[in-house]
Amino acid sequence: MLSEQKRGEVLRILKETYPDAKPALHFSSPFELLVATMLSAQCTDKQVNKCTDVLFPLYNTAEAFASLDFETLEPYIKSCGVYRNKGKNILAMSRILVERYNGEVPQTREQLTELPGVGRKTANVVLSNAFGVPAIAVDTHVFRVANRIGLTEAKDVEKTEQQLMAHIPESDWGAAHHWLIYHGRQVCAAQRPKCDTCPLKEICEYAVHR
Ligand code: SF4
């Protein structure tokens, strides 16, 4: 793993490189973000946005979704992949929000991860982006990029999250998640990372030792 000084340098460069990093999913409420994030598993944010740009003007509250049946929802989410599971979880989640939370999205990780189809990553995305609660959601990009660079040295997403939280100031947790995603999408791709033009090439462990 990189030294504390080099980790600080990496974060400084990422912050400068992606000053406007923000969520790619379209949403205008915590509920919309929760649904969009649930749809984004194994699907691109762009594809999710195409679906929700049509879906949310029609239905965008827990009450509205709770009264839907799967057959009504299906055509709107069909292109998001694994849509049967996702759709059923979204409908079940909406009914629980109506029954237990007055239709509102709960604001703790424990309550969120008790909802059907909501794992730790989805809970962290919602906590951080909808409620401003410091959290680092570790998805496939964050996991790959953080471990390649040497910000973390972990074999699974949970340990990666713990190490990132330990090494990044809490005030930067939410932004760091977006910096790493942007970098993973634009430069540090899973196949053929663009090391030669990467602003981290002098520090990154993967580039230095390749
Ligand atoms: S130097 Fe290469 S491996 Fe390291 S962050 Fe940049 S693109 Fe990724």
Short mmCIF file of C-alpha atoms in Angstrom, two decimals, residues 31 35 38-40 55 65-66 68-78 80-95 116-117:
data_model
loop_
_atom_site.label_atom_id
_atom_site.label_comp_id
_atom_site.label_asym_id
_atom_site.label_seq_id
_atom_site.Cartn_x
_atom_site.Cartn_y
_atom_site.Cartn_z
CA PHE A 31 -36.70 7.56 -3.18
CA VAL A 35 -34.82 3.00 -7.08
CA MET A 38 -31.25 -0.66 -7.26
CA LEU A 39 -31.70 -0.70 -11.04
CA SER A 40 -28.02 0.07 -11.65
CA LEU A 55 -40.55 5.99 -15.42
CA PHE A 65 -44.72 2.07 -6.63
CA ALA A 66 -46.43 0.18 -3.79
CA LEU A 68 -48.05 -1.12 -8.96
CA ASP A 69 -48.00 -4.74 -10.01
CA PHE A 70 -44.93 -6.25 -11.62
CA GLU A 71 -46.53 -6.46 -15.07
CA THR A 72 -47.09 -2.69 -15.07
CA LEU A 73 -43.51 -1.94 -14.00
CA GLU A 74 -41.84 -4.52 -16.23
CA PRO A 75 -41.79 -2.66 -19.59
CA TYR A 76 -40.11 0.39 -18.01
CA ILE A 77 -37.21 -1.55 -16.48
CA LYS A 78 -36.80 -4.42 -18.92
CA CYS A 80 -31.84 -2.76 -17.08
CA GLY A 81 -30.80 -6.43 -16.82
CA VAL A 82 -31.87 -8.90 -14.14
CA TYR A 83 -35.07 -6.89 -14.21
CA ARG A 84 -37.36 -9.53 -12.69
CA ASN A 85 -35.42 -9.61 -9.43
CA LYS A 86 -34.87 -5.87 -9.42
CA GLY A 87 -38.52 -5.13 -10.14
CA LYS A 88 -39.82 -7.47 -7.45
CA ASN A 89 -37.39 -6.04 -4.90
CA ILE A 90 -38.32 -2.45 -5.80
CA LEU A 91 -42.04 -3.18 -5.36
CA ALA A 92 -41.47 -5.04 -2.06
CA MET A 93 -39.15 -2.26 -0.84
CA SER A 94 -41.80 0.37 -1.69
CA ARG A 95 -44.49 -1.49 0.24
CA PRO A 116 -35.27 -6.16 -0.07
CA GLY A 117 -32.50 -5.87 -2.66
#
